Amino acid sequence: MLVCGSERMHCMKTLTKELWMDVPQRRAIVSIHKEVERLVEESKVSDGLVLVNAMHITASVFINDNESGLHHDYDLWLERLAPFNADPSVYHHNRSGEDNADAHLKRQVMGREVVVAITYGKLHLGPWEHIFYYEFDGKRRKRVLVKIIGE
Amino acid sequence: MLVCGSERMHCMKTLTKELWMDVPQRRAIVSIHKEVERLVEESKVSDGLVLVNAMHITASVFINDNESGLHHDYDLWLERLAPFNADPSVYHHNRSGEDNADAHLKRQVMGREVVVAITYGKLHLGPWEHIFYYEFDGKRRKRVLVKIIGE
Amino acid sequence: MLVCGSERMHCMKTLTKELWMDVPQRRAIVSIHKEVERLVEESKVSDGLVLVNAMHITASVFINDNESGLHHDYDLWLERLAPFNADPSVYHHNRSGEDNADAHLKRQVMGREVVVAITYGKLHLGPWEHIFYYEFDGKRRKRVLVKIIGE
């Protein structure tokens, strides 16, 4: 029989938090790094994983450089890969009265979520890794989920 | 000494299940949402994570809208980004006798896996999040893995 | 009260390891499969998850075929989707003195991380799944993080 808390065997802790976003532009990149950092601290998990995901399907959570030139490049690049077009004959999704089909495509390139390790009670990241929310269809309230699991 | 099951400290439970897929078309989007939901319930995990991944490298698991117009748009868009071409001088992968190089590319855009939080015993998702399997080279049996870990 | 190690309730174990990479080319795909396999064995985790992520933002970890023709196809395809261009008027990121904006874009297509299930003490993978590191801006030392969590 093993008992949690003894030597190398430990028990699970979790923390769950929804972060509300309200981006005034249609598209924008918003840092959520500090907030995730703070929640990891609050969780008291020293060793585990944190999942950070967009709860909406026209937005992404991703990790990359905190550099405005690059963010500009992402925006132009995604617009080239998956251009905005409200015309329902171009994107069938827009037959439903929406105009955001492009946002659903862009989000797949940048991803829905990141999973980050927690070690010694902190986000275990490389020197330039920074956690961002990417809004592709803003001007309304949306949520990001932070789920921490570990010991 | 901490004992599992006391107050805020809990023990781990897991559930592992392979779902068999057999898509009659070459490419198709198939909902696996209900099945994942059912497995989360069966696991009795109230707080944790579920990993859902394609076990094959010409297929994706992704989360987006359960809307047929959008699924049509994904298909056309992916065909534009990574067109089918059986010619082995276009895709070297097809020198191996395969004709599915495009499927390996498309799958990278849509992703291999999703990780979803479980809270209060249920998938913790936003209002429109729906879990899908995306087949890019069908007409044969393939598998999706569901792995649940939590307390 | 539940005690870890009894019947269906178990305690958590973790293992954390950084793998150093030093890729002599600018771009290359490197297998890290054996190393991850070895760490799963070392962790003695029989049921859980392993996170494998690039700690750098111009590199990817991904799962696909161990086939050199396909790797050639990925390279040409990514160069077409996000071409190298050192010109700072093309990519604003390169105004910072860098020439690697394209590497930051390519990495988003291929992804930062994979999460893989561990079952019966082994990576739970489909027949052709193979774990790779993809370097998009090499010729210097970088790291991959392996984080194992389970019971």
Tab-separated table of C-alpha atoms in Angstrom:
chain	number	residue	atom	x	y	z
A	1	MET	CA	0.000	0.000	0.000
A	2	LEU	CA	1.277	3.432	-0.972
A	3	VAL	CA	0.184	6.565	0.807
A	4	CYS	CA	0.072	9.911	-0.967
A	5	GLY	CA	2.553	12.431	0.278
A	6	SER	CA	5.155	9.828	1.117
A	7	GLU	CA	8.462	10.053	-0.688
A	8	ARG	CA	7.985	9.828	-4.489
A	9	MET	CA	4.210	9.257	-4.428
A	10	HIS	CA	1.979	12.296	-4.390
A	11	CYS	CA	-1.649	13.309	-4.574
A	12	MET	CA	-3.438	15.317	-7.236
A	13	LYS	CA	-4.483	18.917	-7.037
A	14	THR	CA	-6.405	20.837	-9.678
A	15	LEU	CA	-7.378	24.413	-10.424
A	16	THR	CA	-9.963	25.575	-12.967
A	17	LYS	CA	-10.430	29.148	-14.086
A	18	GLU	CA	-12.203	30.862	-16.984
A	19	LEU	CA	-10.650	34.135	-18.157
A	20	TRP	CA	-13.052	36.529	-19.851
A	21	MET	CA	-11.807	38.347	-22.949
A	22	ASP	CA	-13.410	41.316	-24.677
A	23	VAL	CA	-11.368	42.363	-27.681
A	24	PRO	CA	-12.620	45.622	-29.293
A	25	GLN	CA	-11.049	44.850	-32.701
A	26	ARG	CA	-12.093	42.090	-35.060
A	27	ARG	CA	-8.618	40.553	-34.893
A	28	ALA	CA	-5.976	41.020	-32.208
A	29	ILE	CA	-3.274	39.193	-30.261
A	30	VAL	CA	-3.553	39.577	-26.480
A	31	SER	CA	-0.994	38.393	-23.910
A	32	ILE	CA	-2.481	36.144	-21.212
A	33	HIS	CA	0.923	35.084	-19.945
A	34	LYS	CA	0.924	36.893	-16.584
A	35	GLU	CA	-2.559	35.641	-15.764
A	36	VAL	CA	-1.630	32.004	-16.437
A	37	GLU	CA	1.559	32.477	-14.400
A	38	ARG	CA	-0.491	33.846	-11.500
A	39	LEU	CA	-2.956	30.931	-11.625
A	40	VAL	CA	-0.119	28.383	-11.555
A	41	GLU	CA	1.162	30.085	-8.423
A	42	GLU	CA	-2.330	30.149	-6.894
A	43	SER	CA	-2.806	26.410	-7.638
A	44	LYS	CA	0.188	25.453	-5.440
A	45	VAL	CA	0.871	22.681	-7.959
A	46	SER	CA	4.634	22.141	-8.053
A	47	ASP	CA	4.739	19.436	-10.720
A	48	GLY	CA	2.099	18.973	-13.389
A	49	LEU	CA	0.444	20.309	-16.524
A	50	VAL	CA	-1.577	23.377	-17.383
A	51	LEU	CA	-4.014	23.338	-20.299
A	52	VAL	CA	-4.903	26.757	-21.727
A	53	ASN	CA	-7.554	26.738	-24.457
A	54	ALA	CA	-9.894	29.070	-26.268
A	55	MET	CA	-13.500	28.180	-25.390
A	56	HIS	CA	-14.628	29.689	-28.701
A	57	ILE	CA	-14.076	28.327	-32.182
A	58	THR	CA	-12.990	31.578	-33.834
A	59	ALA	CA	-10.051	32.149	-31.480
A	60	SER	CA	-6.727	30.509	-30.643
A	61	VAL	CA	-4.344	30.137	-27.745
A	62	PHE	CA	-0.748	29.844	-28.899
A	63	ILE	CA	2.846	30.268	-27.733
A	64	ASN	CA	5.302	32.381	-29.632
A	65	ASP	CA	7.354	35.561	-29.495
A	66	ASN	CA	6.200	38.714	-27.649
A	67	GLU	CA	7.267	40.915	-30.576
A	68	SER	CA	4.895	43.282	-32.377
A	69	GLY	CA	6.593	42.928	-35.788
A	70	LEU	CA	5.946	39.189	-35.720
A	71	HIS	CA	2.328	39.704	-34.661
A	72	HIS	CA	1.889	41.964	-37.688
A	73	ASP	CA	3.411	39.217	-39.864
A	74	TYR	CA	1.044	36.585	-38.449
A	75	ASP	CA	-1.933	38.733	-39.287
A	76	LEU	CA	-0.951	39.331	-42.911
A	77	TRP	CA	0.076	35.703	-43.377
A	78	LEU	CA	-3.188	34.290	-42.003
A	79	GLU	CA	-5.163	36.718	-44.156
A	80	ARG	CA	-3.297	35.366	-47.185
A	81	LEU	CA	-3.839	31.699	-46.197
A	82	ALA	CA	-7.512	32.166	-45.269
A	83	PRO	CA	-8.822	35.533	-46.523
A	84	PHE	CA	-11.865	37.241	-45.046
A	85	ASN	CA	-14.823	37.088	-47.405
A	86	ALA	CA	-18.409	37.660	-46.309
A	87	ASP	CA	-19.779	36.319	-49.614
A	88	PRO	CA	-21.780	33.116	-48.906
A	89	SER	CA	-20.906	31.770	-52.354
A	90	VAL	CA	-17.222	31.804	-51.358
A	91	TYR	CA	-17.632	30.318	-47.873
A	92	HIS	CA	-20.752	28.193	-47.353
A	93	HIS	CA	-20.538	28.808	-43.606
A	94	ASN	CA	-21.559	32.388	-44.314
A	95	ARG	CA	-24.903	31.168	-45.698
A	96	SER	CA	-25.938	30.833	-42.056
A	97	GLY	CA	-25.933	34.634	-41.758
A	98	GLU	CA	-22.410	34.740	-40.327
A	99	ASP	CA	-19.469	36.462	-42.022
A	100	ASN	CA	-16.730	34.744	-39.994
A	101	ALA	CA	-15.881	31.569	-41.939
A	102	ASP	CA	-12.320	32.856	-42.378
A	103	ALA	CA	-11.980	33.082	-38.579
A	104	HIS	CA	-12.770	29.358	-38.227
A	105	LEU	CA	-10.007	28.568	-40.747
A	106	LYS	CA	-7.393	30.915	-39.269
A	107	ARG	CA	-7.974	29.431	-35.836
A	108	GLN	CA	-7.034	25.941	-37.097
A	109	VAL	CA	-3.630	27.187	-38.299
A	110	MET	CA	-2.799	28.806	-34.941
A	111	GLY	CA	-4.385	26.047	-32.821
A	112	ARG	CA	-7.003	25.828	-30.078
A	113	GLU	CA	-4.844	25.157	-27.057
A	114	VAL	CA	-1.446	24.822	-25.461
A	115	VAL	CA	-0.358	22.351	-22.796
A	116	VAL	CA	2.529	23.597	-20.678
A	117	ALA	CA	4.549	21.762	-18.033
A	118	ILE	CA	4.738	22.996	-14.444
A	119	THR	CA	8.027	22.272	-12.658
A	120	TYR	CA	9.076	23.541	-9.235
A	121	GLY	CA	5.790	25.464	-9.044
A	122	LYS	CA	6.392	27.506	-12.198
A	123	LEU	CA	5.571	27.385	-15.917
A	124	HIS	CA	8.380	25.372	-17.470
A	125	LEU	CA	9.084	27.376	-20.624
A	126	GLY	CA	11.983	28.236	-22.902
A	127	PRO	CA	13.454	31.754	-22.852
A	128	TRP	CA	11.119	33.305	-25.455
A	129	GLU	CA	7.945	31.298	-24.972
A	130	HIS	CA	5.001	33.591	-24.229
A	131	ILE	CA	1.303	32.608	-24.021
A	132	PHE	CA	-1.163	34.554	-26.188
A	133	TYR	CA	-4.838	34.639	-27.017
A	134	TYR	CA	-5.562	35.296	-30.710
A	135	GLU	CA	-8.985	36.746	-31.472
A	136	PHE	CA	-10.233	36.298	-35.051
A	137	ASP	CA	-13.813	37.533	-34.604
A	138	GLY	CA	-13.890	39.972	-31.737
A	139	LYS	CA	-16.094	42.808	-30.506
A	140	ARG	CA	-17.820	40.470	-28.047
A	141	ARG	CA	-17.132	38.624	-24.803
A	142	LYS	CA	-15.343	35.297	-25.019
A	143	ARG	CA	-13.557	32.969	-22.633
A	144	VAL	CA	-10.246	31.185	-22.216
A	145	LEU	CA	-10.058	28.130	-19.949
A	146	VAL	CA	-7.099	27.450	-17.669
A	147	LYS	CA	-7.026	23.946	-16.174
A	148	ILE	CA	-4.171	22.954	-13.896
A	149	ILE	CA	-3.567	19.369	-12.809
A	150	GLY	CA	-0.643	18.066	-10.804
A	151	GLU	CA	0.706	17.561	-7.346
B	1	MET	CA	1.409	12.842	5.547
B	2	LEU	CA	-1.491	13.462	3.182
B	3	VAL	CA	-4.068	10.836	2.473
B	4	CYS	CA	-5.927	10.705	-0.821
B	5	GLY	CA	-9.606	11.455	-0.623
B	6	SER	CA	-9.183	13.844	2.269
B	7	GLU	CA	-10.315	17.402	1.680
B	8	ARG	CA	-8.390	18.966	-1.251
B	9	MET	CA	-6.084	16.029	-1.957
B	10	HIS	CA	-7.320	13.342	-4.294
B	11	CYS	CA	-6.179	10.185	-6.049
B	12	MET	CA	-5.822	9.526	-9.755
B	13	LYS	CA	-8.179	7.589	-11.959
B	14	THR	CA	-7.689	6.823	-15.640
B	15	LEU	CA	-9.699	5.416	-18.532
B	16	THR	CA	-8.337	4.290	-21.898
B	17	LYS	CA	-10.452	3.499	-24.938
B	18	GLU	CA	-9.792	3.064	-28.641
B	19	LEU	CA	-12.640	4.031	-30.959
B	20	TRP	CA	-12.670	2.275	-34.331
B	21	MET	CA	-13.503	4.388	-37.367
B	22	ASP	CA	-14.356	3.151	-40.848
B	23	VAL	CA	-15.026	6.059	-43.168
B	24	PRO	CA	-16.322	4.956	-46.607
B	25	GLN	CA	-15.210	8.194	-48.340
B	26	ARG	CA	-11.632	9.282	-48.907
B	27	ARG	CA	-12.226	12.470	-46.905
B	28	ALA	CA	-14.938	13.143	-44.335
B	29	ILE	CA	-15.613	14.850	-41.018
B	30	VAL	CA	-17.228	12.596	-38.400
B	31	SER	CA	-18.562	13.689	-35.014
B	32	ILE	CA	-17.111	11.736	-32.080
B	33	HIS	CA	-18.477	14.158	-29.508
B	34	LYS	CA	-21.173	11.945	-27.944
B	35	GLU	CA	-18.777	9.033	-27.636
B	36	VAL	CA	-16.149	11.118	-25.804
B	37	GLU	CA	-18.877	12.560	-23.570
B	38	ARG	CA	-20.040	9.044	-22.710
B	39	LEU	CA	-16.509	7.877	-21.881
B	40	VAL	CA	-15.955	10.859	-19.553
B	41	GLU	CA	-19.126	9.848	-17.722
B	42	GLU	CA	-18.009	6.201	-17.595
B	43	SER	CA	-14.592	7.204	-16.187
B	44	LYS	CA	-16.174	8.773	-13.083
B	45	VAL	CA	-13.401	11.397	-13.254
B	46	SER	CA	-14.820	14.652	-11.947
B	47	ASP	CA	-11.746	16.842	-12.426
B	48	GLY	CA	-9.044	16.166	-14.981
B	49	LEU	CA	-8.057	16.033	-18.636
B	50	VAL	CA	-9.096	13.988	-21.632
B	51	LEU	CA	-6.738	13.485	-24.555
B	52	VAL	CA	-8.408	12.557	-27.860
B	53	ASN	CA	-6.018	11.780	-30.720
B	54	ALA	CA	-5.974	10.165	-34.126
B	55	MET	CA	-3.830	7.017	-33.988
B	56	HIS	CA	-3.162	7.370	-37.720
B	57	ILE	CA	-1.057	9.962	-39.481
B	58	THR	CA	-3.476	10.805	-42.279
B	59	ALA	CA	-6.293	11.855	-39.931
B	60	SER	CA	-6.996	14.595	-37.384
B	61	VAL	CA	-9.002	15.166	-34.238
B	62	PHE	CA	-10.129	18.771	-33.936
B	63	ILE	CA	-12.684	20.991	-32.233
B	64	ASN	CA	-14.823	23.413	-34.177
B	65	ASP	CA	-18.389	24.132	-35.274
B	66	ASN	CA	-20.948	21.401	-35.966
B	67	GLU	CA	-22.076	23.167	-39.152
B	68	SER	CA	-22.061	21.486	-42.571
B	69	GLY	CA	-21.322	24.692	-44.508
B	70	LEU	CA	-18.109	25.154	-42.527
B	71	HIS	CA	-17.124	21.512	-43.065
B	72	HIS	CA	-17.505	22.082	-46.802
B	73	ASP	CA	-15.283	25.186	-46.474
B	74	TYR	CA	-12.592	23.251	-44.585
B	75	ASP	CA	-12.475	20.658	-47.323
B	76	LEU	CA	-12.025	23.143	-50.149
B	77	TRP	CA	-9.548	25.210	-48.171
B	78	LEU	CA	-7.349	22.222	-47.265
B	79	GLU	CA	-7.423	21.041	-50.870
B	80	ARG	CA	-6.123	24.476	-51.883
B	81	LEU	CA	-3.386	24.531	-49.204
B	82	ALA	CA	-2.288	20.931	-49.829
B	83	PRO	CA	-3.768	19.577	-53.081
B	84	PHE	CA	-4.146	15.881	-53.801
B	85	ASN	CA	-1.655	14.711	-56.389
B	86	ALA	CA	-0.746	11.061	-56.903
B	87	ASP	CA	2.233	11.990	-59.107
B	88	PRO	CA	5.452	10.881	-57.331
B	89	SER	CA	7.391	13.707	-58.972
B	90	VAL	CA	5.160	16.210	-57.141
B	91	TYR	CA	5.185	14.505	-53.730
B	92	HIS	CA	8.189	12.276	-53.041
B	93	HIS	CA	6.177	10.370	-50.439
B	94	ASN	CA	4.178	8.918	-53.309
B	95	ARG	CA	7.332	7.243	-54.668
B	96	SER	CA	6.704	4.626	-51.967
B	97	GLY	CA	3.638	3.443	-53.900
B	98	GLU	CA	1.245	5.558	-51.827
B	99	ASP	CA	-0.905	8.346	-53.241
B	100	ASN	CA	-1.715	10.016	-49.924
B	101	ALA	CA	1.065	12.565	-49.360
B	102	ASP	CA	-1.533	15.364	-49.383
B	103	ALA	CA	-3.340	13.637	-46.498
B	104	HIS	CA	-0.171	13.826	-44.340
B	105	LEU	CA	0.019	17.585	-45.024
B	106	LYS	CA	-3.670	18.322	-44.458
B	107	ARG	CA	-3.550	16.502	-41.132
B	108	GLN	CA	-0.813	18.869	-39.867
B	109	VAL	CA	-3.024	21.918	-40.507
B	110	MET	CA	-5.962	20.435	-38.600
B	111	GLY	CA	-3.851	18.824	-35.859
B	112	ARG	CA	-3.441	15.342	-34.376
B	113	GLU	CA	-5.144	15.753	-31.037
B	114	VAL	CA	-7.189	17.818	-28.633
B	115	VAL	CA	-6.837	18.018	-24.871
B	116	VAL	CA	-10.057	18.965	-23.093
B	117	ALA	CA	-10.644	19.766	-19.435
B	118	ILE	CA	-13.085	17.762	-17.310
B	119	THR	CA	-14.845	19.732	-14.563
B	120	TYR	CA	-17.686	18.509	-12.338
B	121	GLY	CA	-17.589	15.206	-14.235
B	122	LYS	CA	-18.281	16.743	-17.643
B	123	LEU	CA	-16.349	17.994	-20.695
B	124	HIS	CA	-15.587	21.633	-19.925
B	125	LEU	CA	-16.276	23.272	-23.295
B	126	GLY	CA	-17.488	26.567	-24.704
B	127	PRO	CA	-20.991	26.782	-26.215
B	128	TRP	CA	-20.037	25.780	-29.784
B	129	GLU	CA	-17.097	23.479	-29.198
B	130	HIS	CA	-17.682	20.068	-30.784
B	131	ILE	CA	-15.168	17.207	-31.139
B	132	PHE	CA	-14.619	15.770	-34.623
B	133	TYR	CA	-12.527	13.167	-36.385
B	134	TYR	CA	-11.265	14.262	-39.815
B	135	GLU	CA	-10.401	11.459	-42.215
B	136	PHE	CA	-8.057	12.391	-45.078
B	137	ASP	CA	-7.405	8.907	-46.484
B	138	GLY	CA	-10.369	6.712	-45.674
B	139	LYS	CA	-11.940	3.514	-46.972
B	140	ARG	CA	-10.197	1.475	-44.274
B	141	ARG	CA	-10.353	0.898	-40.518
B	142	LYS	CA	-8.588	3.385	-38.280
B	143	ARG	CA	-8.576	4.255	-34.595
B	144	VAL	CA	-8.999	7.238	-32.294
B	145	LEU	CA	-7.583	7.079	-28.765
B	146	VAL	CA	-9.412	8.519	-25.763
B	147	LYS	CA	-7.303	8.775	-22.603
B	148	ILE	CA	-8.833	10.220	-19.444
B	149	ILE	CA	-6.765	11.136	-16.418
B	150	GLY	CA	-7.975	12.867	-13.283
B	151	GLU	CA	-9.550	12.363	-9.922
C	1	MET	CA	-11.328	7.729	2.841
C	2	LEU	CA	-9.425	6.367	-0.172
C	3	VAL	CA	-5.822	5.293	0.046
C	4	CYS	CA	-3.538	5.472	-2.966
C	5	GLY	CA	-2.396	2.160	-4.301
C	6	SER	CA	-5.603	0.425	-3.355
C	7	GLU	CA	-7.593	-1.144	-6.149
C	8	ARG	CA	-8.612	1.495	-8.725
C	9	MET	CA	-7.165	4.540	-6.920
C	10	HIS	CA	-3.552	5.440	-7.546
C	11	CYS	CA	-0.976	8.093	-6.768
C	12	MET	CA	0.817	10.437	-9.148
C	13	LYS	CA	4.362	10.161	-10.415
C	14	THR	CA	6.139	12.631	-12.684
C	15	LEU	CA	9.336	12.837	-14.697
C	16	THR	CA	10.839	15.969	-16.262
C	17	LYS	CA	13.668	16.001	-18.770
C	18	GLU	CA	15.110	18.548	-21.183
C	19	LEU	CA	16.660	17.126	-24.349
C	20	TRP	CA	19.329	19.296	-25.967
C	21	MET	CA	19.273	19.588	-29.745
C	22	ASP	CA	22.005	20.994	-31.985
C	23	VAL	CA	20.965	20.834	-35.609
C	24	PRO	CA	23.764	21.835	-38.027
C	25	GLN	CA	21.361	22.761	-40.864
C	26	ARG	CA	18.944	25.663	-40.875
C	27	ARG	CA	16.012	23.288	-41.292
C	28	ALA	CA	15.847	19.578	-40.482
C	29	ILE	CA	13.594	16.880	-39.089
C	30	VAL	CA	15.144	14.835	-36.270
C	31	SER	CA	13.652	11.714	-34.672
C	32	ILE	CA	13.339	11.955	-30.872
C	33	HIS	CA	11.151	8.877	-30.659
C	34	LYS	CA	13.620	6.478	-28.992
C	35	GLU	CA	14.566	9.076	-26.391
C	36	VAL	CA	10.930	9.714	-25.411
C	37	GLU	CA	10.320	5.955	-25.302
C	38	ARG	CA	13.302	5.537	-22.974
C	39	LEU	CA	12.112	8.308	-20.641
C	40	VAL	CA	8.634	6.765	-20.393
C	41	GLU	CA	10.308	3.523	-19.333
C	42	GLU	CA	12.533	5.368	-16.833
C	43	SER	CA	9.499	7.167	-15.328
C	44	LYS	CA	7.879	3.863	-14.282
C	45	VAL	CA	4.525	5.495	-15.094
C	46	SER	CA	2.180	2.787	-16.336
C	47	ASP	CA	-0.857	4.941	-17.054
C	48	GLY	CA	-0.695	8.648	-17.860
C	49	LEU	CA	0.318	11.331	-20.328
C	50	VAL	CA	3.573	12.560	-21.774
C	51	LEU	CA	3.916	16.124	-23.058
C	52	VAL	CA	6.733	16.688	-25.561
C	53	ASN	CA	7.246	20.303	-26.619
C	54	ALA	CA	9.792	22.513	-28.324
C	55	MET	CA	11.107	25.063	-25.800
C	56	HIS	CA	11.928	27.404	-28.687
C	57	ILE	CA	9.540	29.316	-30.897
C	58	THR	CA	11.165	28.520	-34.235
C	59	ALA	CA	10.852	24.746	-33.845
C	60	SER	CA	8.100	22.131	-33.642
C	61	VAL	CA	7.454	18.740	-32.136
C	62	PHE	CA	5.089	16.677	-34.262
C	63	ILE	CA	3.992	13.109	-34.950
C	64	ASN	CA	3.924	11.702	-38.442
C	65	ASP	CA	5.552	9.160	-40.738
C	66	ASN	CA	9.220	8.159	-40.482
C	67	GLU	CA	9.626	8.381	-44.253
C	68	SER	CA	12.234	10.589	-45.951
C	69	GLY	CA	10.096	11.328	-49.037
C	70	LEU	CA	7.398	12.808	-46.829
C	71	HIS	CA	9.941	14.868	-44.903
C	72	HIS	CA	11.111	16.303	-48.216
C	73	ASP	CA	7.464	17.109	-49.065
C	74	TYR	CA	6.912	18.875	-45.732
C	75	ASP	CA	9.920	21.066	-46.331
C	76	LEU	CA	8.852	22.194	-49.803
C	77	TRP	CA	5.247	22.661	-48.711
C	78	LEU	CA	6.126	24.793	-45.688
C	79	GLU	CA	8.475	26.882	-47.804
C	80	ARG	CA	5.558	27.527	-50.171
C	81	LEU	CA	3.114	28.386	-47.343
C	82	ALA	CA	5.597	30.586	-45.462
C	83	PRO	CA	8.629	31.391	-47.627
C	84	PHE	CA	11.980	32.451	-46.186
C	85	ASN	CA	12.643	36.144	-46.794
C	86	ALA	CA	15.231	38.144	-44.871
C	87	ASP	CA	13.853	41.450	-46.214
C	88	PRO	CA	12.436	43.483	-43.270
C	89	SER	CA	9.903	45.122	-45.593
C	90	VAL	CA	8.376	41.687	-46.247
C	91	TYR	CA	8.379	40.423	-42.643
C	92	HIS	CA	8.340	43.139	-39.966
C	93	HIS	CA	9.830	40.682	-37.465
C	94	ASN	CA	13.050	40.906	-39.443
C	95	ARG	CA	13.314	44.630	-38.601
C	96	SER	CA	14.616	43.447	-35.235
C	97	GLY	CA	17.818	42.251	-36.928
C	98	GLU	CA	16.557	38.665	-37.250
C	99	ASP	CA	16.009	36.882	-40.550
C	100	ASN	CA	13.838	34.072	-39.161
C	101	ALA	CA	10.250	35.376	-39.374
C	102	ASP	CA	9.385	32.506	-41.728
C	103	ALA	CA	10.519	30.013	-39.054
C	104	HIS	CA	7.972	31.462	-36.589
C	105	LEU	CA	5.205	30.943	-39.186
C	106	LYS	CA	6.262	27.436	-40.242
C	107	ARG	CA	6.329	26.321	-36.606
C	108	GLN	CA	2.650	27.272	-36.179
C	109	VAL	CA	1.625	24.973	-39.045
C	110	MET	CA	3.517	22.000	-37.586
C	111	GLY	CA	2.670	22.781	-33.952
C	112	ARG	CA	4.604	23.309	-30.712
C	113	GLU	CA	3.850	20.091	-28.875
C	114	VAL	CA	2.345	16.638	-28.783
C	115	VAL	CA	0.564	14.957	-25.892
C	116	VAL	CA	0.753	11.166	-25.994
C	117	ALA	CA	-0.989	8.606	-23.808
C	118	ILE	CA	0.968	6.080	-21.746
C	119	THR	CA	-0.743	2.712	-21.259
C	120	TYR	CA	0.773	-0.417	-19.658
C	121	GLY	CA	4.029	1.537	-19.227
C	122	LYS	CA	4.476	2.289	-22.935
C	123	LEU	CA	3.715	5.076	-25.422
C	124	HIS	CA	0.209	4.307	-26.672
C	125	LEU	CA	0.585	5.011	-30.395
C	126	GLY	CA	-0.836	3.850	-33.698
C	127	PRO	CA	1.315	1.692	-36.013
C	128	TRP	CA	2.989	4.569	-37.919
C	129	GLU	CA	3.086	7.311	-35.305
C	130	HIS	CA	6.647	8.551	-34.760
C	131	ILE	CA	7.744	11.565	-32.689
C	132	PHE	CA	9.925	14.184	-34.402
C	133	TYR	CA	11.588	17.495	-33.671
C	134	TYR	CA	11.418	19.983	-36.566
C	135	GLU	CA	14.087	22.673	-36.579
C	136	PHE	CA	13.291	25.785	-38.632
C	137	ASP	CA	16.220	27.989	-37.550
C	138	GLY	CA	19.084	25.766	-36.529
C	139	LYS	CA	22.861	25.993	-36.192
C	140	ARG	CA	22.533	26.599	-32.457
C	141	ARG	CA	21.645	24.707	-29.282
C	142	LYS	CA	17.960	24.340	-28.443
C	143	ARG	CA	15.865	22.243	-26.098
C	144	VAL	CA	12.870	19.907	-26.132
C	145	LEU	CA	10.934	19.314	-22.903
C	146	VAL	CA	9.576	15.907	-21.940
C	147	LYS	CA	7.116	15.950	-19.044
C	148	ILE	CA	5.539	12.708	-17.876
C	149	ILE	CA	2.632	12.592	-15.458
C	150	GLY	CA	0.690	9.552	-14.373
C	151	GLU	CA	0.569	6.696	-11.945
